[in-house]
Amino acid sequence: MARKRYIHAINEALIEEMSRDPKVIVYGEDVELAIMGDTRGLLDKFGRDRIRNTPICEATLTGMAVGAAAAGCRVVLHMMFSNFIYTGFDAIANQMAKLRLMTGGQATMPITIIASYGGGGSNAAQHSDSGYPVLVNLGGVNVVMPATPADAKGLLKTAIRGNNPTFFMEAGGRGGEQGEVPEGDYTIPFGKAATLREGKDVTIIAIGSMVKPTLEAAKKLEAAGIQAEVIDPRTLVPLDEEALVAAARKTGRVVVVDEARDRCSAASHIAAVLADKAFGSLKAPVKRVTVPNVCLPYAPNAEKRMIPDADRIVRVATESARA
Amino acid sequence: MARKRYIHAINEALIEEMSRDPKVIVYGEDVELAIMGDTRGLLDKFGRDRIRNTPICEATLTGMAVGAAAAGCRVVLHMMFSNFIYTGFDAIANQMAKLRLMTGGQATMPITIIASYGGGGSNAAQHSDSGYPVLVNLGGVNVVMPATPADAKGLLKTAIRGNNPTFFMEAGGRGGEQGEVPEGDYTIPFGKAATLREGKDVTIIAIGSMVKPTLEAAKKLEAAGIQAEVIDPRTLVPLDEEALVAAARKTGRVVVVDEARDRCSAASHIAAVLADKAFGSLKAPVKRVTVPNVCLPYAPNAEKRMIPDADRIVRVATESARA
Amino acid sequence: MASSEPTKAQLLALYERMLLIRRMEERLRADAAAGNLPGAVHLYIGQEAIATGVCARLRESDMITSTHRGHGHFLAKGGDPKAMMAEIWGKKTGICKGMGGSMHVADFSKGILGANGIVGGGFAIATGAALASKLTHDERIAVAFFGDGAANQGVFMESLNVSSLWKLPLVLVCEHNQFCEFTPSANVTSGEIADRARAFKIPTRVVDGNDVVAVWQAAGEAVEHARRGEGPSFIEARTYRIQGHLEAEALFLAGGKYREEAEIEEWRKRDPLDRTRERLAAAGVASSELQGLDERILRTVGEAVQFAKDSEPADPELAFDLMFAGQRA
Amino acid sequence: MASSEPTKAQLLALYERMLLIRRMEERLRADAAAGNLPGAVHLYIGQEAIATGVCARLRESDMITSTHRGHGHFLAKGGDPKAMMAEIWGKKTGICKGMGGSMHVADFSKGILGANGIVGGGFAIATGAALASKLTHDERIAVAFFGDGAANQGVFMESLNVSSLWKLPLVLVCEHNQFCEFTPSANVTSGEIADRARAFKIPTRVVDGNDVVAVWQAAGEAVEHARRGEGPSFIEARTYRIQGHLEAEALFLAGGKYREEAEIEEWRKRDPLDRTRERLAAAGVASSELQGLDERILRTVGEAVQFAKDSEPADPELAFDLMFAGQRA
Ligand SMILES: Cc1ncc(C[n+]2csc(CCOP(=O)(O)OP(=O)(O)O)c2C)c(N)n1
Ligand SMILES: Cc1ncc(C[n+]2csc(CCOP(=O)(O)OP(=O)(O)O)c2C)c(N)n1
Ligand SMILES: [Mg+2]
Ligand SMILES: [Mg+2]
């Protein structure tokens, strides 16, 4: 174990997987000088046949990943901000997510797409969406949501080694956060939730960027005498329904925290799963703490108002625990 | 009242609104000869300054709608199949759904986008998605789901007269279905669900294309002594939460039927809303009857297996009523 | 020698492949009319020379992307008639196990990366395949077949830019059949499509798409250019869509009209098969020889249909295992 | 007369507008460095001649679409400095009520359809605006400003095709400043961007983007062409991005390097304001006159900043009413 920054854990995973398998290539806009930080140093180590800047043409970058994978590469495509996933959405939704089924299993697509999501930096609506629910609905792509440096490293390595299109969603503006990261060849299987805190009074399910404020909230709740169980699904596709259902059953009181816009959010889906499969054990309404159905405003105070924070989580979890 | 086909009700609404307001324009691929049937005859009536075929370039067609609306037109854009919404998704998700907020309310976008969704025609995965959940998550666009000729006419007229981007989702392959359509200037307000059947044993919430098999199921349930309440939200954005919550409370047993893929579907969101706001009255798990997390296969038997039908709805509703 | 004349044997092989495509699709047309086929069928009749002339220049390991009108590309690149027919009939023995159908016939083992229901969907896939070939130095090239309508999708320009920039082993083949569904291409296309490729300094050839030799020659040069690592080429093959956009088009048109019978007749006179037969006669191939060929191919088609009919329907449950590799949906 | 020389008054007006843009952005640069501005700021310093020369040819009712580097376009088209500054400071009095910020400054009442955070996002919006003008015969024209990097987005080609096809009153202005973020344009651009427009038979002009008169003349012709209903034009204005891609670029680069100081220095020598001052001197404008102008503009900038500082922060709750017209989110 060693303390590392989120962004460095990602960088390390990229270097390790590129060293491990010469078929791994990385491309995207400004990956060479690493505008997002995570691809820093790769060009010097691996050269332009392994990592290269592309023109600005997201619609083609996503489709190219399908072709390059079909031709034998393991593709890592960096899309910068998750809003640009929308720009390259056609090949994601109509090709990547469907080609394997449509070809009767012939197409194998070892593709990892990295994108940063979420607000907090006053980047305004076109640079702050948490655009993963639309990916989750597609069916044919994995969606992973690393909340810590360790998960970032372990999930990215699994994604790159895997044989399916996987969206690796970076929590925006969190690159500097530190955490313990296991040494060596550390991978994390998809579809395994992580219990971050044990508690008997209320179960808080926190997704990606919301794990941090949720753990903060759990501390505050404890001070108020409420023991919160905190669980992080870590991957939305595949989804560890069993673990989430068990966690819900444990307290009968559930709050799902998600930085996505509320309607058809990951929180909505998880709440729906629990309202079905954990119904018998529920003691209180299943609560969602999400971004309301607006785009994130630019002004810091207005943006802050929309993004779930520890206080909001505390308020809702307290209600739920007392309901 | 007069009996009309779904497709004719849409055609009528287009003709009436184009006659009513010279600022209404219609464009899209092959709208002139009406490949989807709904725009038939418009060219002869209104000429190419009002309706025209475009090149195949969805990414631009959706963005053009924003600009044409900003410059004073009321735009009706026909996208043919809902899968092509993905192709034009950038301007929908990054411009249309956000521009009004980002400009502090300056941008007014009277835009209606028509697209056909759903399976049943062996059109395979790229022509059969029910791609509206991704739109619902965007926040800034209305999404309407007419299930009957009357709703098709009333909701389309409201959409065209409205001042917000609205996706008018046609139930694929249903153009020939008939129903009573009120004469004259018939409009339906957004955000008002319709109760299609009264019942005390179980509440079935049916979306768009699923209304028909749900009503079929309700008949079969009745024969088995189960009284189903059937309610159709009609619009997903805005969503008539009150009516849905009231309908759920009435029986305490809820089944939501949606042709979208299950994860992050409209059904998931509605179930989540009820697990929160109707929790106190729920007597059984909130059930979803949706397309599983696969793309629709081509072979008729395989496609049929995936799309909810009356029998599946009956099975789940019966369980729920007896639970 | 790319632009040299084909030998008699080569010409015969080209003709045979075109004939196979034609007879397969004539049968599909009949079965579509008879209501035997589940989904929509877009026929390639009249355009056979293009797929055939191009694919005759490719190795099995080379890759192609195709369109919604993809039967010809599939067969020209060596796809199995039985497996294709069974696919279109929606059977478990289909090349895609009945999951894709007519618009998605593919055989990755033969470099056929798939017909595609998204107009323009093949550009980026072919470009990506060409990128992989270049980066892994495996000497394969990629060919993107696409229609004149697809050339109006922005992704066309994006692929021109990327492939030219990186000198990718890519051949872009525009099949200009003069229509996009019911819209004459002239109404939706500004300027010459070939000029779009020229703007990126990509070698460009405009050929008679109904003359298999002309296509074969242009493709030969383009393929060698790519194989030498000199980058992409663009070929525009001028042809005409003889059939409707899709079978049962009349149902959609409901009396509407977008072209004249006379125009179709004009183009029937330039049928690529007839013209190849003339060339064969000139090369001294006896009509009896062609007679035998025709019978052999009709047999192949008949067997393909029989195979499709005898096969089991698709297995619905399989879909859950086909969404992901080694992961259940 | 489009290509005639500007009068002394016109030249002075051009200079004044350029100076306003320059001084506003110099102040933004300082406030960004001081940490007074919430979001990212992309400066237009060195490119002022382009927005200024083009917008001087437009009517208030004409429409423009802009980019992430949009302050210059906003001010050149007549946007209010106070309202822009307040917006960038995230205040309720901002032109977008603090909801958009630097990347989204817009004033629809002046035809400014908005800066845009999506590279290439303006093409289709401008094309649609031009279509509406044509269909409603309102004589307005639309101008799309975009960067050399945006010219690699397929939507560029789509707009070229649609606007040429329908002869839309559109002017496409490519601001070739030689970089896309940290990537030299040459590394991601194949061929000449202007050739892409030529492929659609669109009149094309490549001009010195640091010479406001050259831009003004080219724009004059393009605007008249559009106003006469003869369709779109393309202008490539060659310039150079003096500032980093965004302020605080160094933080992103972390020591990385993508261009030489010397190159930047070279271009500083071609500063569009200096060159316009030379022209003014030649036209006999006294430096004292410019002195006064400079002071007036610095006052305007100072007042704008004061206004921004004194304004209330944005109203968060407003967002719920701003998502839709007459409908709460
Ligand atoms: C992205 C997308 N938009 C629209 C369609 C509907 N569509 C199917 S074929 C076609 C016309 C294609 O014309 P062209 O590329 O010339 O091919 P052709 O049919 O002539 O072979 C259209 C518009 C589609 N399948 N995909
Ligand atoms: C669709 C999209 N992709 C990527 C980005 C990130 N990005 C912002 S500016 C920029 C470079 C744009 O270059 P250019 O168009 O030349 O404009 P310039 O910055 O030089 O003015 C990029 C890649 C974006 N904002 N939008
Ligand atoms: Mg065509
Ligand atoms: Mg630039």
PDB file of C-alpha atoms in Angstrom, chain A residues 186-265:
ATOM      1  CA  TYR A 186      -4.103  -4.797  -8.576  1.00  0.00           C
ATOM      2  CA  THR A 187      -7.403  -5.427 -10.381  1.00  0.00           C
ATOM      3  CA  ILE A 188     -11.010  -5.166  -9.204  1.00  0.00           C
ATOM      4  CA  PRO A 189     -13.726  -7.384 -10.698  1.00  0.00           C
ATOM      5  CA  PHE A 190     -16.757  -5.620 -12.181  1.00  0.00           C
ATOM      6  CA  GLY A 191     -20.085  -6.043 -10.464  1.00  0.00           C
ATOM      7  CA  LYS A 192     -18.756  -6.114  -6.899  1.00  0.00           C
ATOM      8  CA  ALA A 193     -19.997  -3.353  -4.617  1.00  0.00           C
ATOM      9  CA  ALA A 194     -17.839  -2.158  -1.742  1.00  0.00           C
ATOM     10  CA  THR A 195     -19.148  -1.620   1.760  1.00  0.00           C
ATOM     11  CA  LEU A 196     -17.347   1.468   3.026  1.00  0.00           C
ATOM     12  CA  ARG A 197     -18.940   1.723   6.428  1.00  0.00           C
ATOM     13  CA  GLU A 198     -21.059  -0.512   8.609  1.00  0.00           C
ATOM     14  CA  GLY A 199     -24.196   0.845  10.208  1.00  0.00           C
ATOM     15  CA  LYS A 200     -27.572  -0.333  11.423  1.00  0.00           C
ATOM     16  CA  ASP A 201     -29.814   2.718  11.113  1.00  0.00           C
ATOM     17  CA  VAL A 202     -29.786   3.718   7.473  1.00  0.00           C
ATOM     18  CA  THR A 203     -28.211   2.478   4.253  1.00  0.00           C
ATOM     19  CA  ILE A 204     -26.658   5.073   1.994  1.00  0.00           C
ATOM     20  CA  ILE A 205     -25.774   3.954  -1.515  1.00  0.00           C
ATOM     21  CA  ALA A 206     -23.258   6.396  -2.976  1.00  0.00           C
ATOM     22  CA  ILE A 207     -22.176   6.507  -6.624  1.00  0.00           C
ATOM     23  CA  GLY A 208     -18.772   7.719  -7.827  1.00  0.00           C
ATOM     24  CA  SER A 209     -18.240  11.374  -6.984  1.00  0.00           C
ATOM     25  CA  MET A 210     -20.875  11.140  -4.260  1.00  0.00           C
ATOM     26  CA  VAL A 211     -18.929   8.702  -2.134  1.00  0.00           C
ATOM     27  CA  LYS A 212     -16.826  11.448  -0.594  1.00  0.00           C
ATOM     28  CA  PRO A 213     -19.670  13.704   0.617  1.00  0.00           C
ATOM     29  CA  THR A 214     -21.522  10.588   1.725  1.00  0.00           C
ATOM     30  CA  LEU A 215     -18.674   9.468   3.985  1.00  0.00           C
ATOM     31  CA  GLU A 216     -18.525  12.995   5.345  1.00  0.00           C
ATOM     32  CA  ALA A 217     -22.251  12.813   5.985  1.00  0.00           C
ATOM     33  CA  ALA A 218     -21.885   9.435   7.705  1.00  0.00           C
ATOM     34  CA  LYS A 219     -19.466  10.995  10.178  1.00  0.00           C
ATOM     35  CA  LYS A 220     -21.883  13.804  10.933  1.00  0.00           C
ATOM     36  CA  LEU A 221     -24.718  11.305  11.283  1.00  0.00           C
ATOM     37  CA  GLU A 222     -22.691   9.296  13.729  1.00  0.00           C
ATOM     38  CA  ALA A 223     -22.180  12.398  15.838  1.00  0.00           C
ATOM     39  CA  ALA A 224     -25.969  12.684  15.823  1.00  0.00           C
ATOM     40  CA  GLY A 225     -26.265   9.078  16.908  1.00  0.00           C
ATOM     41  CA  ILE A 226     -27.238   7.609  13.547  1.00  0.00           C
ATOM     42  CA  GLN A 227     -25.185   4.665  12.283  1.00  0.00           C
ATOM     43  CA  ALA A 228     -25.091   4.751   8.503  1.00  0.00           C
ATOM     44  CA  GLU A 229     -24.168   1.810   6.334  1.00  0.00           C
ATOM     45  CA  VAL A 230     -22.383   3.186   3.263  1.00  0.00           C
ATOM     46  CA  ILE A 231     -22.092   1.085   0.143  1.00  0.00           C
ATOM     47  CA  ASP A 232     -20.601   1.973  -3.252  1.00  0.00           C
ATOM     48  CA  PRO A 233     -21.739  -0.125  -6.233  1.00  0.00           C
ATOM     49  CA  ARG A 234     -18.452   0.821  -8.005  1.00  0.00           C
ATOM     50  CA  THR A 235     -19.835  -0.384 -11.331  1.00  0.00           C
ATOM     51  CA  LEU A 236     -23.303   0.487 -12.646  1.00  0.00           C
ATOM     52  CA  VAL A 237     -23.065  -2.033 -15.476  1.00  0.00           C
ATOM     53  CA  PRO A 238     -22.757  -4.738 -14.326  1.00  0.00           C
ATOM     54  CA  LEU A 239     -24.663  -3.850 -11.149  1.00  0.00           C
ATOM     55  CA  ASP A 240     -24.181  -5.794  -7.909  1.00  0.00           C
ATOM     56  CA  GLU A 241     -27.894  -6.019  -7.143  1.00  0.00           C
ATOM     57  CA  GLU A 242     -27.359  -8.708  -4.518  1.00  0.00           C
ATOM     58  CA  ALA A 243     -25.079  -6.576  -2.394  1.00  0.00           C
ATOM     59  CA  LEU A 244     -27.319  -3.542  -2.723  1.00  0.00           C
ATOM     60  CA  VAL A 245     -30.410  -5.540  -1.818  1.00  0.00           C
ATOM     61  CA  ALA A 246     -28.612  -7.060   1.186  1.00  0.00           C
ATOM     62  CA  ALA A 247     -27.471  -3.623   2.337  1.00  0.00           C
ATOM     63  CA  ALA A 248     -31.004  -2.297   1.976  1.00  0.00           C
ATOM     64  CA  ARG A 249     -32.448  -5.241   3.892  1.00  0.00           C
ATOM     65  CA  LYS A 250     -29.981  -4.664   6.716  1.00  0.00           C
ATOM     66  CA  THR A 251     -31.487  -1.327   7.760  1.00  0.00           C
ATOM     67  CA  GLY A 252     -34.743  -1.163   5.813  1.00  0.00           C
ATOM     68  CA  ARG A 253     -34.009   2.515   5.204  1.00  0.00           C
ATOM     69  CA  VAL A 254     -32.315   3.563   1.992  1.00  0.00           C
ATOM     70  CA  VAL A 255     -30.891   6.742   0.510  1.00  0.00           C
ATOM     71  CA  VAL A 256     -29.294   6.657  -2.948  1.00  0.00           C
ATOM     72  CA  VAL A 257     -26.874   9.453  -3.768  1.00  0.00           C
ATOM     73  CA  ASP A 258     -26.008  10.228  -7.392  1.00  0.00           C
ATOM     74  CA  GLU A 259     -24.599  13.307  -9.138  1.00  0.00           C
ATOM     75  CA  ALA A 260     -26.662  12.557 -12.234  1.00  0.00           C
ATOM     76  CA  ARG A 261     -29.821  14.494 -13.003  1.00  0.00           C
ATOM     77  CA  ASP A 262     -32.679  12.849 -11.174  1.00  0.00           C
ATOM     78  CA  ARG A 263     -34.944  11.625 -13.962  1.00  0.00           C
ATOM     79  CA  CYS A 264     -33.837   8.208 -15.229  1.00  0.00           C
ATOM     80  CA  SER A 265     -30.691   8.524 -13.116  1.00  0.00           C
TER      81      SER A 265
END
